[in-house]
Amino acid sequence: VTKFFFDNTFSHLKKLVDPKSAIIITDENIFNAHKKKFKGWNVIVLRAGEEYKIQPTVDAIVEKLIELKADRSTTLIGAGGGVVTDLTGYVASVFMRGIDFGFVPTSILSMVDAAIGGKNGVDVGIYKNMVGTINQPRFLLYDNSFLQSLPDAEWINGFAEIIKHACIRDRSLFLELENHSITYYRKNKKPLSTLIKRNAQLKTKVVQRDEKEKGERRLLNFGHTLGHALENQYELSHGQAVAVGMTYACLVSEKLEGFNETARVASLLNKYGLPSFASFNRKKVFEALKMDKKRDSGGIHYIVLEKIGKAKARLVRINHLEKILNQAGT
Ligand SMILES: NC(=O)c1ccc[n+]([C@@H]2O[C@H](COP(=O)([O-])OP(=O)(O)OC[C@H]3O[C@@H](n4cnc5c(N)ncnc54)[C@H](O)[C@@H]3O)[C@@H](O)[C@H]2O)c1
């Protein structure tokens, strides 16, 4: 099982692994902003960006590992956002048929979501996370001082997943978020660290009960089915796409579950700098949605809300979903 070290410091890493037998993988943005932290460690610095979460980067990392004389006793440490942790977990799972790895998540999104759950992999063309492994990291070390250099847009991306967590599982978190703002969390260390821990534990719980995504883990896809399709068709960040996806999932929930809090979800999204109702080309987005890997033969497991804080999966036929969405919103 993964050990969590919340509200900690990067220097604690040397107590978890011997620097001589460890290799850190990070990206250029994080490395340049936190050079001092990496002193005394073997570091592989990747170029930043989702476009590098691909097999050629995996190959380049493996070559670098061979050059650094990595072996079965080496521990890989992914220090970064979700791109770095996904790549690191995947490489560690296949290098010499699997070596130890741990994560130091540095973006809000990787702290509360991407670094947790053991799913790691790479994109293939437009298909996100098409190839990968499920393997748990040995540890997750949290040093919130990394967040000082996190760009504004990435804070917003991370909060899209936090709002998602509140919607599917934690109504009181939703209320807390309504009373605060990103500015508040950026200014106040203690509430921020509590928020990160609460969200990391929420995802951990969901995953522990359902590692292979048969039931409960599916709830984490709230907003993502439509979100991924939108992300492929429009110039949207992941957070923006998921935010619009969640809003429309709320509208579908109204039709299927009698959900009646869409306006409240939409206004929370807006409060955190995210879009809600947005017009999009239904036909094009549905083409992309039909290609989504999460569909089942009978339809897709679409995540709906009964109320804020309580989600469930409904197997909906694509045509039915298309019909509902065509009637919903603008
Ligand atoms: N494995 C999973 O279960 C899972 C879950 C959710 C998302 N993901 C994956 O995570 C990725 C998205 O994660 P992300 O948003 O963290 O992406 P990312 O790693 O691309 O980070 C976003 C940007 O922020 C920068 N950054 C990160 N931390 C920083 C810091 N402390 N200071 C300055 N800059 C910093 C990065 O360099 C990058 O430019 C996607 O590839 C997604 O598929 C995986």
GROMACS .gro file of C-alpha atoms and ligand atoms in nm:
model
  374
    1VAL     CA    1   0.000   0.000   0.000
    2THR     CA    2   0.102   0.355  -0.073
    3LYS     CA    3   0.231   0.560   0.219
    4PHE     CA    4   0.120   0.923   0.228
    5PHE     CA    5   0.330   1.202   0.373
    6PHE     CA    6   0.109   1.510   0.376
    7ASP     CA    7   0.214   1.863   0.457
    8ASN     CA    8   0.579   1.762   0.445
    9THR     CA    9   0.899   1.890   0.286
   10PHE     CA   10   1.096   1.768  -0.011
   11SER     CA   11   1.403   1.717   0.210
   12HIS     CA   12   1.219   1.428   0.374
   13LEU     CA   13   1.272   1.234   0.050
   14LYS     CA   14   1.621   1.128   0.157
   15LYS     CA   15   1.465   0.946   0.451
   16LEU     CA   16   1.242   0.750   0.214
   17VAL     CA   17   1.505   0.659  -0.045
   18ASP     CA   18   1.881   0.659  -0.067
   19PRO     CA   19   1.977   0.933  -0.318
   20LYS     CA   20   2.246   0.701  -0.456
   21SER     CA   21   1.991   0.447  -0.572
   22ALA     CA   22   1.719   0.689  -0.675
   23ILE     CA   23   1.648   0.882  -0.992
   24ILE     CA   24   1.409   1.175  -1.000
   25ILE     CA   25   1.204   1.250  -1.308
   26THR     CA   26   1.065   1.602  -1.337
   27ASP     CA   27   0.994   1.863  -1.605
   28GLU     CA   28   1.176   2.181  -1.702
   29ASN     CA   29   0.923   2.421  -1.543
   30ILE     CA   30   0.941   2.254  -1.204
   31PHE     CA   31   1.317   2.200  -1.222
   32ASN     CA   32   1.388   2.564  -1.312
   33ALA     CA   33   1.166   2.701  -1.038
   34HIS     CA   34   1.300   2.469  -0.765
   35LYS     CA   35   1.662   2.393  -0.862
   36LYS     CA   36   1.784   2.406  -0.503
   37LYS     CA   37   1.553   2.128  -0.394
   38PHE     CA   38   1.703   1.887  -0.647
   39LYS     CA   39   2.066   1.938  -0.542
   40GLY     CA   40   2.242   1.610  -0.470
   41TRP     CA   41   1.993   1.396  -0.664
   42ASN     CA   42   2.013   1.225  -1.003
   43VAL     CA   43   1.756   1.408  -1.211
   44ILE     CA   44   1.606   1.351  -1.553
   45VAL     CA   45   1.445   1.673  -1.674
   46LEU     CA   46   1.171   1.635  -1.934
   47ARG     CA   47   1.017   1.897  -2.156
   48ALA     CA   48   0.685   2.009  -2.011
   49GLY     CA   49   0.345   1.943  -2.161
   50GLU     CA   50   0.080   1.684  -2.238
   51GLU     CA   51   0.219   1.653  -2.593
   52TYR     CA   52   0.522   1.477  -2.443
   53LYS     CA   53   0.317   1.216  -2.260
   54ILE     CA   54   0.387   0.972  -2.540
   55GLN     CA   55   0.585   0.653  -2.603
   56PRO     CA   56   0.893   0.831  -2.751
   57THR     CA   57   0.940   1.005  -2.415
   58VAL     CA   58   0.921   0.666  -2.242
   59ASP     CA   59   1.193   0.537  -2.476
   60ALA     CA   60   1.410   0.841  -2.407
   61ILE     CA   61   1.371   0.796  -2.031
   62VAL     CA   62   1.463   0.426  -2.055
   63GLU     CA   63   1.778   0.515  -2.249
   64LYS     CA   64   1.867   0.771  -1.987
   65LEU     CA   65   1.810   0.511  -1.711
   66ILE     CA   66   2.048   0.271  -1.882
   67GLU     CA   67   2.302   0.551  -1.914
   68LEU     CA   68   2.266   0.624  -1.541
   69LYS     CA   69   2.316   0.253  -1.472
   70ALA     CA   70   1.976   0.205  -1.316
   71ASP     CA   71   1.897  -0.151  -1.211
   72ARG     CA   72   1.632  -0.350  -1.025
   73SER     CA   73   1.719  -0.181  -0.698
   74THR     CA   74   1.669   0.170  -0.837
   75THR     CA   75   1.370   0.373  -0.719
   76LEU     CA   76   1.218   0.621  -0.961
   77ILE     CA   77   1.061   0.936  -0.823
   78GLY     CA   78   0.820   1.138  -1.031
   79ALA     CA   79   0.827   1.497  -0.907
   80GLY     CA   80   0.574   1.694  -1.104
   81GLY     CA   81   0.226   1.729  -1.240
   82GLY     CA   82   0.016   1.449  -1.382
   83VAL     CA   83   0.223   1.421  -1.697
   84VAL     CA   84   0.540   1.351  -1.499
   85THR     CA   85   0.372   1.114  -1.253
   86ASP     CA   86   0.194   0.923  -1.532
   87LEU     CA   87   0.520   0.883  -1.726
   88THR     CA   88   0.719   0.788  -1.417
   89GLY     CA   89   0.471   0.528  -1.294
   90TYR     CA   90   0.452   0.375  -1.639
   91VAL     CA   91   0.828   0.364  -1.697
   92ALA     CA   92   0.885   0.220  -1.348
   93SER     CA   93   0.627  -0.051  -1.420
   94VAL     CA   94   0.794  -0.169  -1.738
   95PHE     CA   95   1.164  -0.096  -1.684
   96MET     CA   96   1.326  -0.433  -1.603
   97ARG     CA   97   0.969  -0.563  -1.565
   98GLY     CA   98   0.901  -0.328  -1.280
   99ILE     CA   99   1.096  -0.129  -1.021
  100ASP     CA  100   0.991   0.073  -0.716
  101PHE     CA  101   0.858   0.422  -0.758
  102GLY     CA  102   0.722   0.710  -0.556
  103PHE     CA  103   0.571   1.048  -0.634
  104VAL     CA  104   0.615   1.407  -0.526
  105PRO     CA  105   0.311   1.571  -0.684
  106THR     CA  106   0.365   1.941  -0.758
  107SER     CA  107   0.039   2.059  -0.917
  108ILE     CA  108  -0.298   2.074  -0.742
  109LEU     CA  109  -0.427   1.830  -0.999
  110SER     CA  110  -0.155   1.573  -0.937
  111MET     CA  111  -0.181   1.619  -0.558
  112VAL     CA  112  -0.554   1.547  -0.542
  113ASP     CA  113  -0.597   1.325  -0.845
  114ALA     CA  114  -0.334   1.217  -1.098
  115ALA     CA  115  -0.070   1.083  -0.857
  116ILE     CA  116  -0.330   0.874  -0.675
  117GLY     CA  117  -0.475   0.544  -0.783
  118GLY     CA  118  -0.193   0.371  -0.965
  119LYS     CA  119  -0.316   0.424  -1.320
  120ASN     CA  120  -0.027   0.544  -1.531
  121GLY     CA  121   0.033   0.563  -1.899
  122VAL     CA  122   0.074   0.759  -2.219
  123ASP     CA  123  -0.142   0.904  -2.494
  124VAL     CA  124  -0.160   0.762  -2.845
  125GLY     CA  125  -0.262   1.022  -3.102
  126ILE     CA  126  -0.586   1.181  -2.987
  127TYR     CA  127  -0.654   0.891  -2.750
  128LYS     CA  128  -0.564   0.991  -2.397
  129ASN     CA  129  -0.411   0.729  -2.167
  130MET     CA  130  -0.462   0.458  -2.429
  131VAL     CA  131  -0.159   0.255  -2.312
  132GLY     CA  132  -0.057   0.204  -1.953
  133THR     CA  133  -0.037   0.005  -1.634
  134ILE     CA  134  -0.205  -0.014  -1.294
  135ASN     CA  135   0.058  -0.019  -1.025
  136GLN     CA  136   0.069   0.161  -0.691
  137PRO     CA  137   0.355   0.397  -0.596
  138ARG     CA  138   0.538   0.311  -0.274
  139PHE     CA  139   0.487   0.660  -0.136
  140LEU     CA  140   0.347   1.004  -0.202
  141LEU     CA  141   0.536   1.296  -0.052
  142TYR     CA  142   0.359   1.632  -0.037
  143ASP     CA  143   0.553   1.957  -0.026
  144ASN     CA  144   0.306   2.239  -0.081
  145SER     CA  145   0.586   2.493  -0.130
  146PHE     CA  146   0.607   2.364  -0.488
  147LEU     CA  147   0.273   2.537  -0.546
  148GLN     CA  148   0.431   2.881  -0.513
  149SER     CA  149   0.540   2.855  -0.875
  150LEU     CA  150   0.223   2.691  -1.009
  151PRO     CA  151   0.068   2.913  -1.281
  152ASP     CA  152  -0.284   3.056  -1.223
  153ALA     CA  153  -0.439   2.847  -1.499
  154GLU     CA  154  -0.310   2.528  -1.334
  155TRP     CA  155  -0.467   2.623  -1.000
  156ILE     CA  156  -0.798   2.652  -1.183
  157ASN     CA  157  -0.748   2.315  -1.354
  158GLY     CA  158  -0.686   2.153  -1.018
  159PHE     CA  159  -0.996   2.304  -0.863
  160ALA     CA  160  -1.212   2.153  -1.138
  161GLU     CA  161  -1.127   1.810  -0.992
  162ILE     CA  162  -1.179   1.932  -0.635
  163ILE     CA  163  -1.527   2.054  -0.730
  164LYS     CA  164  -1.585   1.718  -0.899
  165HIS     CA  165  -1.494   1.537  -0.576
  166ALA     CA  166  -1.737   1.757  -0.381
  167CYS     CA  167  -2.015   1.689  -0.631
  168ILE     CA  168  -1.980   1.312  -0.631
  169ARG     CA  169  -1.894   1.237  -0.269
  170ASP     CA  170  -1.868   1.527  -0.028
  171ARG     CA  171  -2.150   1.775   0.014
  172SER     CA  172  -1.985   1.950   0.308
  173LEU     CA  173  -1.675   2.008   0.094
  174PHE     CA  174  -1.905   2.170  -0.161
  175LEU     CA  175  -2.039   2.406   0.108
  176GLU     CA  176  -1.684   2.490   0.216
  177LEU     CA  177  -1.587   2.571  -0.141
  178GLU     CA  178  -1.890   2.796  -0.178
  179ASN     CA  179  -1.766   2.999   0.117
  180HIS     CA  180  -1.410   3.042  -0.011
  181SER     CA  181  -1.211   3.103  -0.329
  182ILE     CA  182  -0.883   3.014  -0.497
  183THR     CA  183  -0.735   3.338  -0.363
  184TYR     CA  184  -0.828   3.232  -0.010
  185TYR     CA  185  -0.659   2.892  -0.042
  186ARG     CA  186  -0.349   3.043  -0.203
  187LYS     CA  187  -0.315   3.285   0.085
  188ASN     CA  188  -0.384   3.046   0.370
  189LYS     CA  189  -0.149   2.752   0.410
  190LYS     CA  190  -0.341   2.555   0.668
  191PRO     CA  191  -0.680   2.544   0.490
  192LEU     CA  192  -0.499   2.466   0.164
  193SER     CA  193  -0.313   2.175   0.315
  194THR     CA  194  -0.633   2.044   0.477
  195LEU     CA  195  -0.812   2.074   0.144
  196ILE     CA  196  -0.540   1.882  -0.040
  197LYS     CA  197  -0.536   1.606   0.219
  198ARG     CA  198  -0.916   1.575   0.222
  199ASN     CA  199  -0.930   1.544  -0.156
  200ALA     CA  200  -0.636   1.305  -0.180
  201GLN     CA  201  -0.800   1.082   0.082
  202LEU     CA  202  -1.134   1.099  -0.096
  203LYS     CA  203  -0.982   0.972  -0.418
  204THR     CA  204  -0.775   0.711  -0.232
  205LYS     CA  205  -1.087   0.571  -0.068
  206VAL     CA  206  -1.278   0.547  -0.392
  207VAL     CA  207  -0.986   0.374  -0.565
  208GLN     CA  208  -0.912   0.133  -0.280
  209ARG     CA  209  -1.262  -0.004  -0.301
  210ASP     CA  210  -1.240  -0.048  -0.674
  211GLU     CA  211  -0.891  -0.054  -0.824
  212LYS     CA  212  -0.992  -0.192  -1.162
  213GLU     CA  213  -1.285   0.042  -1.222
  214LYS     CA  214  -1.586  -0.185  -1.211
  215GLY     CA  215  -1.808   0.027  -0.989
  216GLU     CA  216  -1.730   0.310  -0.755
  217ARG     CA  217  -1.420   0.431  -0.937
  218ARG     CA  218  -1.641   0.514  -1.230
  219LEU     CA  219  -1.788   0.799  -1.028
  220LEU     CA  220  -1.458   0.982  -1.076
  221ASN     CA  221  -1.551   1.013  -1.443
  222PHE     CA  222  -1.823   1.265  -1.355
  223GLY     CA  223  -1.799   1.538  -1.620
  224HIS     CA  224  -1.523   1.352  -1.802
  225THR     CA  225  -1.719   1.161  -2.066
  226LEU     CA  226  -1.839   1.477  -2.233
  227GLY     CA  227  -1.531   1.663  -2.108
  228HIS     CA  228  -1.287   1.445  -2.301
  229ALA     CA  229  -1.496   1.477  -2.616
  230LEU     CA  230  -1.499   1.857  -2.577
  231GLU     CA  231  -1.126   1.863  -2.510
  232ASN     CA  232  -1.064   1.685  -2.840
  233GLN     CA  233  -1.282   1.923  -3.039
  234TYR     CA  234  -1.208   2.261  -2.885
  235GLU     CA  235  -0.916   2.459  -2.750
  236LEU     CA  236  -1.006   2.403  -2.387
  237SER     CA  237  -0.792   2.319  -2.088
  238HIS     CA  238  -0.876   1.993  -1.915
  239GLY     CA  239  -1.036   2.177  -1.626
  240GLN     CA  240  -1.252   2.390  -1.854
  241ALA     CA  241  -1.365   2.088  -2.053
  242VAL     CA  242  -1.451   1.892  -1.739
  243ALA     CA  243  -1.636   2.194  -1.597
  244VAL     CA  244  -1.861   2.214  -1.904
  245GLY     CA  245  -1.892   1.834  -1.892
  246MET     CA  246  -2.006   1.849  -1.529
  247THR     CA  247  -2.262   2.118  -1.604
  248TYR     CA  248  -2.418   1.911  -1.881
  249ALA     CA  249  -2.400   1.601  -1.662
  250CYS     CA  250  -2.608   1.800  -1.412
  251LEU     CA  251  -2.866   1.872  -1.683
  252VAL     CA  252  -2.878   1.503  -1.772
  253SER     CA  253  -2.917   1.429  -1.400
  254GLU     CA  254  -3.222   1.655  -1.393
  255LYS     CA  255  -3.384   1.441  -1.661
  256LEU     CA  256  -3.278   1.103  -1.523
  257GLU     CA  257  -3.265   1.156  -1.146
  258GLY     CA  258  -3.474   1.462  -1.072
  259PHE     CA  259  -3.156   1.648  -0.971
  260ASN     CA  260  -3.233   2.014  -0.904
  261GLU     CA  261  -2.907   2.187  -0.811
  262THR     CA  262  -2.754   2.257  -1.152
  263ALA     CA  263  -2.750   2.634  -1.101
  264ARG     CA  264  -2.560   2.591  -0.778
  265VAL     CA  265  -2.293   2.371  -0.939
  266ALA     CA  266  -2.263   2.613  -1.231
  267SER     CA  267  -2.215   2.912  -1.004
  268LEU     CA  268  -1.948   2.732  -0.798
  269LEU     CA  269  -1.761   2.650  -1.119
  270ASN     CA  270  -1.778   3.015  -1.224
  271LYS     CA  271  -1.658   3.125  -0.880
  272TYR     CA  272  -1.344   2.917  -0.933
  273GLY     CA  273  -1.275   3.064  -1.277
  274LEU     CA  274  -1.430   2.777  -1.471
  275PRO     CA  275  -1.694   2.782  -1.746
  276SER     CA  276  -2.031   2.610  -1.705
  277PHE     CA  277  -2.290   2.647  -1.980
  278ALA     CA  278  -2.114   2.676  -2.313
  279SER     CA  279  -2.249   2.616  -2.657
  280PHE     CA  280  -2.076   2.349  -2.858
  281ASN     CA  281  -2.133   2.158  -3.177
  282ARG     CA  282  -2.341   1.866  -3.049
  283LYS     CA  283  -2.285   1.655  -3.357
  284LYS     CA  284  -1.907   1.683  -3.361
  285VAL     CA  285  -1.874   1.629  -2.989
  286PHE     CA  286  -2.096   1.322  -3.009
  287GLU     CA  287  -1.878   1.172  -3.280
  288ALA     CA  288  -1.583   1.203  -3.041
  289LEU     CA  289  -1.785   1.069  -2.751
  290LYS     CA  290  -1.878   0.757  -2.942
  291MET     CA  291  -1.509   0.680  -2.976
  292ASP     CA  292  -1.455   0.711  -2.601
  293LYS     CA  293  -1.291   0.402  -2.460
  294LYS     CA  294  -1.517   0.401  -2.158
  295ARG     CA  295  -1.822   0.291  -2.351
  296ASP     CA  296  -1.973  -0.052  -2.299
  297SER     CA  297  -2.145  -0.246  -2.573
  298GLY     CA  298  -2.487  -0.147  -2.442
  299GLY     CA  299  -2.403   0.219  -2.397
  300ILE     CA  300  -2.190   0.429  -2.168
  301HIS     CA  301  -2.169   0.442  -1.793
  302TYR     CA  302  -2.266   0.802  -1.757
  303ILE     CA  303  -2.221   0.954  -1.413
  304VAL     CA  304  -2.518   1.146  -1.280
  305LEU     CA  305  -2.596   1.320  -0.952
  306GLU     CA  306  -2.890   1.242  -0.729
  307LYS     CA  307  -2.794   1.548  -0.531
  308ILE     CA  308  -2.473   1.739  -0.463
  309GLY     CA  309  -2.248   1.491  -0.283
  310LYS     CA  310  -2.415   1.178  -0.419
  311ALA     CA  311  -2.335   1.038  -0.762
  312LYS     CA  312  -2.416   0.718  -0.938
  313ALA     CA  313  -2.344   0.550  -1.270
  314ARG     CA  314  -2.626   0.496  -1.517
  315LEU     CA  315  -2.586   0.278  -1.821
  316VAL     CA  316  -2.728   0.504  -2.092
  317ARG     CA  317  -2.755   0.426  -2.460
  318ILE     CA  318  -2.562   0.674  -2.670
  319ASN     CA  319  -2.867   0.768  -2.874
  320HIS     CA  320  -3.068   0.835  -2.562
  321LEU     CA  321  -2.791   1.052  -2.418
  322GLU     CA  322  -2.764   1.241  -2.744
  323LYS     CA  323  -3.136   1.309  -2.736
  324ILE     CA  324  -3.131   1.439  -2.380
  325LEU     CA  325  -2.829   1.660  -2.444
  326ASN     CA  326  -2.984   1.802  -2.758
  327GLN     CA  327  -3.282   1.915  -2.553
  328ALA     CA  328  -3.071   2.048  -2.267
  329GLY     CA  329  -2.928   2.396  -2.228
  330THR     CA  330  -2.824   2.632  -2.503
  331LIG     N1  331  -0.324   0.868  -1.352
  331LIG     C1  332  -0.440   0.921  -1.323
  331LIG     O1  333  -0.523   0.861  -1.254
  331LIG     C2  334  -0.469   1.059  -1.372
  331LIG     C3  335  -0.578   1.130  -1.320
  331LIG     C4  336  -0.601   1.259  -1.364
  331LIG     C5  337  -0.516   1.315  -1.458
  331LIG     N2  338  -0.411   1.243  -1.505
  331LIG     C6  339  -0.320   1.301  -1.604
  331LIG     O2  340  -0.258   1.415  -1.546
  331LIG     C7  341  -0.223   1.506  -1.649
  331LIG     C8  342  -0.265   1.644  -1.605
  331LIG     O3  343  -0.199   1.677  -1.485
  331LIG     P1  344  -0.138   1.821  -1.463
  331LIG     O4  345  -0.242   1.922  -1.486
  331LIG     O5  346  -0.066   1.821  -1.335
  331LIG     O6  347  -0.041   1.828  -1.589
  331LIG     P2  348   0.110   1.870  -1.613
  331LIG     O7  349   0.201   1.773  -1.553
  331LIG     O8  350   0.119   1.895  -1.757
  331LIG     O9  351   0.124   2.007  -1.536
  331LIG     C9  352   0.061   2.122  -1.584
  331LIG    C10  353   0.162   2.235  -1.607
  331LIG    O10  354   0.201   2.286  -1.481
  331LIG    C11  355   0.341   2.283  -1.469
  331LIG     N3  356   0.372   2.263  -1.327
  331LIG    C12  357   0.336   2.157  -1.250
  331LIG     N4  358   0.374   2.179  -1.123
  331LIG    C13  359   0.433   2.299  -1.121
  331LIG    C14  360   0.492   2.377  -1.019
  331LIG     N5  361   0.491   2.337  -0.891
  331LIG     N6  362   0.548   2.496  -1.053
  331LIG    C15  363   0.544   2.540  -1.181
  331LIG     N7  364   0.489   2.472  -1.281
  331LIG    C16  365   0.434   2.353  -1.251
  331LIG    C17  366   0.389   2.176  -1.562
  331LIG    O11  367   0.521   2.199  -1.603
  331LIG    C18  368   0.290   2.190  -1.677
  331LIG    O12  369   0.331   2.294  -1.762
  331LIG    C19  370  -0.291   1.456  -1.775
  331LIG    O13  371  -0.196   1.395  -1.858
  331LIG    C20  372  -0.390   1.354  -1.725
  331LIG    O14  373  -0.416   1.252  -1.818
  331LIG    C21  374  -0.387   1.117  -1.463
   0.00000   0.00000   0.00000
